[in-house]
Amino acid sequence: MHDLLKAFFNPGQPPAKLSDEDILKLAQALSSRMDLVVYPRSITAAGGGVLFLGNRSGRKHVGVLSPGSAPVGGVDWPAERIDLEDRDLVLKTARAESGSAAWLRKTLPHLAPCPFGTRLAAGTGDRLGLATAGHVRSVRKTRMAPFFAQQSVRENERTGRSPQQVLDDAMFGAFQEGWREGFGADADHLKSIADVDAFVAAGYSFFTVDPGAFVDNSAATAAGADLDRKLQALPWAELESSPGELEKSLAGQAIDLGEFRTRFRAVDILRAAAKYGKTIAHTVRLYRHLVGHSDGRPFDFEMSVDETDSPTTLAEHVYIASELRRLGVRWVSLAPRFVGAFEKGVDFIGDLAAFETSFAQHVAVAKTFGPYKMSIHSGSDKFSIYPIASRLAGELVHLKTAGTSYIEALRAIAKLNPALFADILRFAVERYPTDRATYHVSAEISRIPVVREPAELLDDFHARQVLHVTYGSVLHQERFRAPFFETLRSHEEDYTRIVETHFDKHLQLFGHT
């Protein structure tokens, strides 16, 4: 123990590099001397002391072990003296909450969210705040840039969490597993300036604007006087353009998209403008607000139009990219509405050949007008398209997952507390007709099978979707919430391994390190 501590407490010298075996010994020695079970990978040398994360009765605590008794940042943490071998040390601990999280981000800069630009990336949304350890273990086997904090405003409302809580939970998970390669924090599906401000204040590094409310889906087939009315209704002052200028810039022009060239009819461009013009104006409005209120901090930016009624055509994608670039928006990814169905919690539904053809065209636009990434929303469990996306886009992919970690939590519940799982399933069936309204799903309650083992339902299309979209209703019921979290916290390693295994199935299809 003495030799191990010398590696950290050697004045004037950088901390020595310890082997995994030494780190495990140190974690065991620390755990034996205090009322905490220390996570070995969290042990980090900083500020002349040892930082670590520990677990006490299912609750996480940050620990700081140091030779002196100087205050730890501005946080008033309880302190006690500990004698380890021939050293008289001071141990400070605090609950893993917002105060200790803020201090950790200042002390260990790699725990503060960062932008990744156009690197191949995966967002690993976690609606419970318990899955990041499993995400880290899986990401560690790949070359993907991770966004361990990723949550939409809608998800936060349904889970009762704040942007800050989501970020802090993800950060503690990264600290627990010793992740030092940086991670992003995605403020997903932002619709208003108020939404943006809340995530800016929390320190997010990636902002996904969802202007779907401004899409005119009927414009895709509009013609004649109807199309003219829609065009006249666009906010041309905000767009800093006019119908004539737009038509001149894109209609009839030969557009080189790398592997092929194309021309668009005037009506195709005008319909694209009628459909997406207001979304462009809204996106630019939020982007400029973000630039003016981010205090100079670098950030990634994405536009999402994946929740429209019809797939984004080639002409529409070119219009969107051309307009964003003309108006000075700098973005790293865009989420079109792809062909086929991207329903929650299940694999892609549709013609894979048609998807491949369309996806290749979208990638060509992204390379020409960017380069920027193709963002795949509702990307959980879309195993059949991952190889296609990886082959065609290479690094230019941003995969977004969210609810699948909740489903894997239910898999753990089904195994560890089958009575609780059965109660949740019954409740989810009752709530499904209401909760499905805001999701693209097609599950039918009548087609949920009778199974011998409850966990088998987590692999059934219909049961999986029913459980997926009712998460908010379940988590708002205290009769479920308390035992739900207690089961997962008391079997943390079981849940972490389940999440890791599930994400390996996702991420390995994009290539290993």
Coordinates of C-alpha atoms in Angstrom, one line a residue:
M1 CA 0.0 0.0 0.0
H2 CA 2.8 2.3 0.9
D3 CA 4.4 2.0 -2.6
L4 CA 1.1 2.5 -4.3
L5 CA 0.5 5.8 -2.4
K6 CA 3.9 7.0 -3.2
A7 CA 2.9 6.9 -6.9
F8 CA 0.4 9.6 -6.1
F9 CA 1.9 11.6 -3.2
N10 CA 5.4 12.4 -4.5
P11 CA 5.8 16.2 -4.2
G12 CA 7.1 17.8 -7.3
Q13 CA 6.8 14.7 -9.4
P14 CA 4.0 13.6 -11.8
P15 CA 2.0 10.6 -10.6
A16 CA 3.5 7.3 -11.7
K17 CA 1.6 5.1 -14.1
L18 CA 0.0 2.2 -12.2
S19 CA -0.9 -1.1 -13.7
D20 CA -4.5 -2.3 -13.6
E21 CA -3.5 -4.8 -10.9
D22 CA -2.0 -2.0 -8.8
I23 CA -5.1 0.1 -9.3
L24 CA -7.3 -2.8 -8.1
K25 CA -5.1 -3.3 -5.1
L26 CA -5.4 0.4 -4.2
A27 CA -9.2 0.3 -4.7
Q28 CA -9.5 -2.7 -2.4
A29 CA -7.2 -1.1 0.2
L30 CA -9.2 2.1 0.2
S31 CA -12.5 0.3 0.4
S32 CA -11.3 -1.7 3.4
R33 CA -10.6 1.5 5.3
M34 CA -13.8 3.4 4.7
D35 CA -17.5 2.9 4.4
L36 CA -17.3 3.0 0.6
V37 CA -16.8 0.5 -2.2
V38 CA -14.4 2.2 -4.5
Y39 CA -14.7 1.8 -8.3
P40 CA -11.1 0.9 -9.4
R41 CA -11.2 2.6 -12.8
S42 CA -12.3 5.9 -11.2
I43 CA -9.0 6.3 -9.3
T44 CA -7.3 9.4 -10.6
A45 CA -4.4 11.5 -9.5
A46 CA -5.0 15.3 -9.5
G47 CA -4.1 18.3 -7.4
G48 CA -1.7 16.4 -5.2
G49 CA -4.3 13.9 -4.2
V50 CA -6.3 10.8 -5.2
L51 CA -9.8 11.3 -6.6
F52 CA -12.2 8.4 -6.9
L53 CA -15.9 7.4 -7.0
G54 CA -17.4 5.1 -4.4
N55 CA -20.7 3.4 -3.6
R56 CA -22.3 3.4 -0.2
S57 CA -25.6 1.5 0.1
G58 CA -26.4 2.1 -3.6
R59 CA -25.5 5.8 -3.5
K60 CA -22.5 7.3 -5.3
H61 CA -20.0 9.5 -3.5
V62 CA -16.9 11.4 -4.7
G63 CA -13.8 10.9 -2.6
V64 CA -10.6 13.0 -2.3
L65 CA -7.7 11.6 -0.4
S66 CA -4.8 14.0 0.1
P67 CA -1.9 14.7 2.5
G68 CA -3.3 18.1 3.5
S69 CA -6.6 19.5 4.6
A70 CA -7.1 22.3 2.1
P71 CA -10.7 22.9 1.1
V72 CA -11.8 21.1 -2.0
G73 CA -13.0 23.8 -4.3
G74 CA -15.9 25.8 -3.0
V75 CA -17.8 22.7 -1.8
D76 CA -18.2 22.1 1.9
W77 CA -17.4 18.3 2.1
P78 CA -17.1 16.4 5.4
A79 CA -13.5 15.5 6.1
E80 CA -11.9 12.8 8.3
R81 CA -8.3 11.8 9.0
I82 CA -7.2 8.4 7.9
D83 CA -3.9 6.6 8.7
L84 CA -2.7 4.5 5.8
E85 CA 0.6 2.8 6.5
D86 CA 2.9 5.6 7.6
R87 CA 0.9 8.4 6.1
D88 CA -1.6 10.7 7.9
L89 CA -4.1 11.6 5.2
V90 CA -7.3 13.5 4.9
L91 CA -10.4 12.0 3.3
K92 CA -13.2 14.2 2.0
T93 CA -16.4 12.7 0.6
A94 CA -19.5 14.2 -0.9
R95 CA -22.6 12.8 -2.6
A96 CA -22.4 12.6 -6.3
E97 CA -24.6 15.6 -7.0
S98 CA -24.4 18.9 -8.8
G99 CA -21.9 20.5 -6.5
S100 CA -19.3 17.7 -6.6
A101 CA -20.0 17.3 -10.4
A102 CA -19.2 21.0 -11.1
W103 CA -16.0 20.7 -9.0
L104 CA -15.0 17.5 -10.8
R105 CA -15.4 19.1 -14.2
K106 CA -13.0 21.9 -13.2
T107 CA -10.5 19.6 -11.6
L108 CA -10.6 17.0 -14.4
P109 CA -11.2 18.8 -17.7
H110 CA -11.8 15.6 -19.6
L111 CA -15.0 15.3 -17.7
A112 CA -16.4 18.5 -19.2
P113 CA -18.4 17.9 -22.5
C114 CA -16.6 18.7 -25.7
P115 CA -17.5 19.1 -29.4
F116 CA -16.3 16.4 -31.8
G117 CA -17.0 18.0 -35.2
T118 CA -17.5 15.4 -38.0
R119 CA -16.0 12.4 -36.2
L120 CA -17.9 9.2 -36.4
A121 CA -20.1 9.3 -33.3
A122 CA -22.8 7.6 -31.2
G123 CA -25.2 9.2 -28.8
T124 CA -26.1 6.8 -25.9
G125 CA -29.1 8.4 -24.3
D126 CA -29.9 7.3 -20.8
R127 CA -33.4 8.0 -19.4
L128 CA -32.5 6.6 -16.0
G129 CA -29.1 8.0 -15.3
L130 CA -27.7 4.5 -14.6
A131 CA -26.6 3.2 -17.9
T132 CA -23.4 5.2 -18.7
A133 CA -21.0 2.7 -17.2
G134 CA -22.2 0.1 -19.7
H135 CA -22.1 2.6 -22.5
V136 CA -18.4 3.4 -21.7
R137 CA -17.4 -0.2 -21.7
S138 CA -18.9 -0.7 -25.1
V139 CA -17.6 2.5 -26.6
R140 CA -14.1 1.7 -25.3
K141 CA -14.0 -1.2 -27.9
T142 CA -14.7 1.1 -30.8
R143 CA -13.4 4.2 -32.6
M144 CA -16.6 6.1 -32.1
A145 CA -16.8 9.5 -30.4
P146 CA -19.3 9.1 -27.6
F147 CA -22.2 11.4 -26.5
F148 CA -22.9 9.9 -23.1
A149 CA -25.3 12.7 -22.2
Q150 CA -28.1 12.9 -24.8
Q151 CA -31.7 13.7 -23.9
S152 CA -34.5 15.6 -25.5
V153 CA -36.8 18.1 -23.8
R154 CA -39.6 15.7 -24.2
E155 CA -37.7 12.9 -22.5
N156 CA -36.7 15.2 -19.6
E157 CA -40.3 16.2 -19.1
R158 CA -41.4 12.6 -19.0
T159 CA -38.7 11.4 -16.7
G160 CA -38.7 14.4 -14.4
R161 CA -35.1 15.2 -15.0
S162 CA -33.3 18.4 -15.9
P163 CA -30.5 19.0 -18.5
Q164 CA -28.1 19.4 -15.6
Q165 CA -29.1 16.1 -14.0
V166 CA -28.7 14.3 -17.3
L167 CA -25.2 15.7 -17.8
D168 CA -24.1 15.1 -14.2
D169 CA -25.3 11.5 -14.3
A170 CA -23.4 10.8 -17.5
M171 CA -20.3 12.5 -16.2
F172 CA -20.3 10.4 -13.0
G173 CA -20.7 7.2 -15.2
A174 CA -17.7 8.3 -17.3
F175 CA -15.7 9.0 -14.1
Q176 CA -16.7 5.7 -12.6
E177 CA -15.3 3.8 -15.6
G178 CA -12.2 5.9 -16.0
W179 CA -13.1 7.3 -19.4
R180 CA -10.5 10.0 -20.2
E181 CA -11.0 10.4 -24.0
G182 CA -13.7 13.1 -23.8
F183 CA -17.4 12.9 -24.4
G184 CA -20.1 15.1 -25.8
A185 CA -23.4 16.2 -24.4
D186 CA -26.3 16.5 -26.9
A187 CA -29.2 18.8 -26.2
D188 CA -31.6 16.8 -28.5
H189 CA -34.7 18.0 -30.3
L190 CA -34.7 21.6 -29.3
K191 CA -37.7 23.6 -30.4
S192 CA -37.4 27.0 -28.8
I193 CA -34.9 29.6 -27.5
A194 CA -36.0 28.7 -23.9
D195 CA -35.0 25.1 -24.7
V196 CA -31.6 26.2 -26.0
D197 CA -30.9 28.4 -22.9
A198 CA -31.5 25.6 -20.4
F199 CA -28.9 23.4 -22.1
V200 CA -26.4 26.2 -22.6
A201 CA -26.6 26.9 -18.9
A202 CA -25.9 23.3 -18.1
G203 CA -22.8 23.2 -20.3
Y204 CA -23.8 21.1 -23.2
S205 CA -21.6 20.8 -26.3
F206 CA -24.0 19.7 -29.0
F207 CA -27.3 21.3 -30.0
T208 CA -29.9 19.5 -32.2
V209 CA -32.6 21.9 -33.4
D210 CA -35.9 20.3 -34.3
P211 CA -38.0 22.7 -36.4
G212 CA -40.5 20.1 -37.3
A213 CA -43.5 22.2 -36.2
F214 CA -42.7 24.6 -39.1
V215 CA -42.7 21.9 -41.8
D216 CA -45.5 22.3 -44.3
N217 CA -45.9 18.6 -45.3
S218 CA -48.7 19.4 -47.9
A219 CA -46.2 21.5 -49.9
A220 CA -44.6 18.4 -51.3
T221 CA -47.4 18.1 -53.8
A222 CA -48.6 21.7 -54.0
A223 CA -49.0 23.3 -57.5
G224 CA -50.3 26.4 -59.2
A225 CA -52.0 29.0 -57.0
D226 CA -51.7 26.8 -53.9
L227 CA -47.9 26.7 -54.2
D228 CA -47.8 30.4 -54.9
R229 CA -49.7 31.1 -51.7
K230 CA -47.4 28.9 -49.7
L231 CA -44.3 30.7 -51.1
Q232 CA -45.7 34.1 -50.4
A233 CA -46.3 33.1 -46.8
L234 CA -42.6 32.4 -46.2
P235 CA -40.6 34.8 -44.0
W236 CA -38.4 36.1 -46.9
A237 CA -37.0 38.9 -44.8
E238 CA -35.6 36.4 -42.4
L239 CA -34.4 34.2 -45.2
E240 CA -32.7 37.2 -46.7
S241 CA -33.8 36.1 -50.2
S242 CA -36.8 36.0 -52.5
P243 CA -38.5 33.4 -54.7
G244 CA -36.8 34.8 -57.8
E245 CA -33.3 34.7 -56.2
L246 CA -33.9 31.1 -54.9
E247 CA -35.1 29.9 -58.3
K248 CA -32.1 31.5 -60.0
S249 CA -29.6 29.9 -57.6
L250 CA -30.8 26.3 -57.7
A251 CA -33.4 25.7 -60.4
G252 CA -32.1 24.3 -63.7
Q253 CA -28.5 24.6 -62.5
A254 CA -26.1 21.6 -62.9
I255 CA -25.2 20.5 -59.4
D256 CA -22.2 18.4 -59.0
L257 CA -22.6 15.9 -56.1
G258 CA -19.4 14.1 -56.6
E259 CA -20.4 10.7 -57.9
F260 CA -23.2 12.2 -60.0
R261 CA -24.6 15.5 -61.4
T262 CA -28.2 16.5 -61.3
R263 CA -30.6 19.3 -62.2
F264 CA -33.7 20.2 -60.4
R265 CA -36.9 21.7 -62.0
A266 CA -38.0 25.0 -60.7
V267 CA -41.1 23.4 -59.2
D268 CA -39.0 20.9 -57.2
I269 CA -37.0 23.7 -55.6
L270 CA -40.0 25.9 -55.0
R271 CA -41.9 23.0 -53.3
A272 CA -38.8 22.3 -51.2
A273 CA -38.9 26.0 -50.1
A274 CA -42.6 25.9 -49.4
K275 CA -42.1 22.8 -47.3
Y276 CA -39.0 23.7 -45.4
G277 CA -38.6 27.5 -45.7
K278 CA -40.0 28.2 -42.3
T279 CA -37.9 25.5 -40.7
I280 CA -34.8 27.2 -42.2
A281 CA -35.8 30.5 -40.7
H282 CA -36.4 29.0 -37.3
T283 CA -33.2 27.0 -37.4
V284 CA -31.2 30.1 -38.3
R285 CA -32.9 32.0 -35.5
L286 CA -31.9 29.5 -32.9
Y287 CA -28.4 29.1 -34.3
R288 CA -27.7 32.8 -34.1
H289 CA -29.1 33.0 -30.6
L290 CA -26.8 30.1 -29.6
V291 CA -23.8 31.8 -31.1
G292 CA -24.6 35.0 -29.2
H293 CA -25.2 33.3 -25.9
S294 CA -22.6 30.5 -25.7
D295 CA -19.9 32.8 -24.2
G296 CA -17.5 31.8 -26.9
R297 CA -17.5 28.1 -26.0
P298 CA -17.2 25.9 -29.1
F299 CA -20.2 23.7 -29.9
D300 CA -21.5 21.2 -32.5
F301 CA -24.8 22.0 -34.2
E302 CA -27.3 19.8 -35.9
M303 CA -30.6 20.3 -37.8
S304 CA -33.2 17.5 -37.6
V305 CA -36.2 17.1 -39.9
D306 CA -36.6 13.3 -39.3
E307 CA -40.1 13.6 -37.9
T308 CA -41.9 14.7 -41.0
D309 CA -44.7 12.9 -42.8
S310 CA -42.7 12.0 -46.0
P311 CA -39.1 11.2 -46.7
T312 CA -36.7 14.1 -47.5
T313 CA -36.1 14.1 -51.2
L314 CA -32.8 14.9 -52.9
A315 CA -34.0 18.3 -54.0
E316 CA -35.2 19.1 -50.4
H317 CA -31.9 18.1 -48.9
V318 CA -30.0 20.2 -51.4
Y319 CA -32.3 23.1 -50.7
I320 CA -31.8 22.8 -46.9
A321 CA -28.0 22.5 -47.1
S322 CA -27.7 25.3 -49.6
E323 CA -29.8 27.7 -47.5
L324 CA -28.1 26.9 -44.3
R325 CA -24.7 27.5 -45.8
R326 CA -25.9 30.7 -47.5
L327 CA -27.2 32.0 -44.2
G328 CA -23.9 31.3 -42.3
V329 CA -24.9 28.3 -40.3
R330 CA -22.0 26.0 -39.4
W331 CA -23.4 22.5 -38.7
V332 CA -21.8 19.1 -38.3
S333 CA -24.7 16.8 -38.9
L334 CA -28.2 16.7 -40.4
A335 CA -31.0 14.2 -39.8
P336 CA -33.2 13.8 -42.9
R337 CA -36.4 11.8 -42.9
F338 CA -35.0 8.6 -44.5
V339 CA -37.1 6.2 -46.6
G340 CA -38.7 3.4 -44.7
A341 CA -39.8 3.4 -41.1
F342 CA -37.6 4.1 -38.1
E343 CA -39.9 3.0 -35.3
K344 CA -38.9 3.0 -31.7
G345 CA -37.1 0.0 -30.3
V346 CA -37.1 -2.2 -33.4
D347 CA -35.2 -2.8 -36.6
F348 CA -35.6 -0.8 -39.8
I349 CA -38.9 -1.5 -41.5
G350 CA -38.8 -1.2 -45.3
D351 CA -36.9 -1.9 -48.5
L352 CA -33.2 -2.1 -47.7
A353 CA -32.3 -1.6 -51.3
A354 CA -34.4 1.5 -51.6
F355 CA -32.8 2.8 -48.3
E356 CA -29.3 2.2 -49.6
T357 CA -30.0 4.1 -52.9
S358 CA -31.5 7.0 -51.0
F359 CA -28.9 7.1 -48.3
A360 CA -26.1 7.2 -50.9
Q361 CA -27.7 10.3 -52.4
H362 CA -28.0 12.0 -49.0
V363 CA -24.3 11.2 -48.3
A364 CA -23.4 12.8 -51.6
V365 CA -25.2 16.0 -50.6
A366 CA -23.5 15.9 -47.2
K367 CA -20.0 15.6 -48.7
T368 CA -20.7 18.3 -51.3
F369 CA -22.2 21.0 -49.0
G370 CA -20.2 20.1 -45.9
P371 CA -18.8 17.7 -45.2
Y372 CA -21.3 16.9 -42.4
K373 CA -22.6 13.7 -40.9
M374 CA -25.8 11.8 -41.6
S375 CA -27.6 11.7 -38.2
I376 CA -29.7 8.6 -37.7
H377 CA -32.4 9.3 -35.2
S378 CA -34.5 6.6 -33.5
G379 CA -31.3 4.7 -34.3
S380 CA -31.6 2.1 -31.6
D381 CA -31.8 -1.5 -32.8
K382 CA -31.6 -0.7 -36.5
F383 CA -29.1 -3.4 -37.0
S384 CA -29.9 -4.1 -40.7
I385 CA -28.9 -0.6 -41.8
Y386 CA -25.7 0.0 -39.8
P387 CA -23.5 -1.8 -42.3
I388 CA -25.0 0.2 -45.1
A389 CA -24.5 3.5 -43.3
S390 CA -21.0 2.6 -42.3
R391 CA -20.0 1.5 -45.8
L392 CA -21.5 4.5 -47.6
A393 CA -20.8 7.3 -45.2
G394 CA -17.7 6.1 -43.4
E395 CA -16.9 8.6 -40.7
L396 CA -19.8 10.8 -41.6
V397 CA -22.4 9.1 -39.3
H398 CA -23.9 10.1 -36.0
L399 CA -26.0 7.3 -34.5
K400 CA -28.6 8.4 -31.9
T401 CA -30.0 5.9 -29.4
A402 CA -32.1 6.6 -26.3
G403 CA -34.9 4.3 -25.2
T404 CA -33.0 1.1 -25.8
S405 CA -31.1 1.5 -22.5
Y406 CA -34.5 1.7 -20.8
I407 CA -35.6 -1.5 -22.5
E408 CA -32.4 -3.2 -21.3
A409 CA -33.2 -2.0 -17.8
L410 CA -36.5 -3.8 -18.1
R411 CA -34.5 -6.9 -19.2
A412 CA -32.6 -6.7 -15.9
I413 CA -35.8 -6.2 -14.0
A414 CA -37.4 -9.2 -15.7
K415 CA -34.5 -11.3 -14.6
L416 CA -34.0 -9.9 -11.1
N417 CA -37.6 -8.9 -10.1
P418 CA -40.0 -10.7 -12.3
A419 CA -43.1 -9.7 -10.2
L420 CA -42.2 -6.0 -10.7
F421 CA -41.7 -6.6 -14.4
A422 CA -45.1 -8.2 -14.7
D423 CA -46.8 -5.3 -13.0
I424 CA -45.0 -2.8 -15.2
L425 CA -46.1 -4.7 -18.3
R426 CA -49.7 -4.7 -17.3
F427 CA -49.6 -1.0 -16.6
A428 CA -47.8 -0.3 -19.9
V429 CA -50.5 -2.2 -21.8
E430 CA -53.1 0.1 -20.2
R431 CA -51.1 3.3 -21.1
Y432 CA -50.1 2.4 -24.6
P433 CA -53.1 3.7 -26.5
T434 CA -52.5 7.1 -24.9
D435 CA -48.7 7.2 -24.9
R436 CA -48.2 6.0 -28.4
A437 CA -49.7 9.3 -29.8
T438 CA -46.4 11.1 -29.9
Y439 CA -44.3 8.3 -31.4
H440 CA -44.1 6.5 -34.7
V441 CA -44.9 2.9 -33.7
S442 CA -47.1 0.2 -35.0
A443 CA -47.2 -2.4 -32.2
E444 CA -50.6 -4.0 -31.4
I445 CA -51.4 -5.1 -27.8
S446 CA -53.4 -8.1 -29.1
R447 CA -50.2 -9.5 -30.7
I448 CA -48.1 -9.6 -27.5
P449 CA -47.4 -13.3 -27.1
V450 CA -47.7 -15.4 -24.0
V451 CA -44.2 -16.6 -23.0
R452 CA -42.7 -18.8 -20.4
E453 CA -39.9 -16.4 -19.3
P454 CA -40.8 -12.7 -18.9
A455 CA -37.4 -11.6 -20.4
E456 CA -38.5 -13.2 -23.8
L457 CA -40.9 -10.3 -24.2
L458 CA -38.0 -7.9 -24.5
D459 CA -37.3 -9.5 -27.9
D460 CA -40.8 -9.4 -29.2
F461 CA -41.7 -6.5 -31.6
H462 CA -45.0 -5.6 -30.0
A463 CA -44.2 -6.0 -26.4
R464 CA -40.9 -4.1 -26.9
Q465 CA -42.6 -1.1 -28.4
V466 CA -45.4 -1.0 -25.8
L467 CA -42.8 -1.0 -23.1
H468 CA -40.6 1.5 -24.9
V469 CA -43.1 4.4 -25.3
T470 CA -44.7 4.1 -21.9
Y471 CA -41.5 4.8 -19.9
G472 CA -42.7 8.2 -18.8
S473 CA -45.9 6.9 -17.4
V474 CA -44.1 4.1 -15.6
L475 CA -41.5 6.3 -14.0
H476 CA -44.1 8.7 -12.7
Q477 CA -45.7 6.0 -10.7
E478 CA -44.0 5.8 -7.3
R479 CA -45.2 2.2 -6.9
F480 CA -42.9 1.3 -9.8
R481 CA -40.2 4.0 -9.5
A482 CA -38.9 3.1 -6.1
P483 CA -38.5 -0.6 -6.5
F484 CA -37.4 -0.1 -10.2
F485 CA -34.4 2.0 -9.2
E486 CA -33.7 0.0 -6.0
T487 CA -33.4 -3.2 -8.1
L488 CA -31.0 -1.7 -10.6
R489 CA -28.9 0.0 -8.0
S490 CA -28.5 -3.1 -5.9
H491 CA -27.6 -5.1 -9.0
E492 CA -25.5 -2.5 -10.7
E493 CA -23.0 -4.8 -12.3
D494 CA -25.7 -7.0 -13.8
Y495 CA -27.4 -4.0 -15.5
T496 CA -24.0 -2.6 -16.6
R497 CA -23.1 -5.9 -18.3
I498 CA -26.6 -6.2 -20.0
V499 CA -26.2 -2.6 -21.4
E500 CA -22.6 -3.3 -22.5
T501 CA -23.7 -6.5 -24.4
H502 CA -26.6 -4.7 -26.1
F503 CA -24.5 -1.8 -27.2
D504 CA -21.8 -4.0 -28.5
K505 CA -24.3 -5.3 -31.0
H506 CA -24.9 -1.7 -32.1
L507 CA -21.4 -0.3 -32.2
Q508 CA -19.4 -3.2 -33.5
L509 CA -21.1 -2.9 -36.8
F510 CA -19.4 0.5 -37.3
G511 CA -15.9 -1.0 -36.8
H512 CA -13.6 -1.6 -33.9
T513 CA -10.5 0.3 -32.8

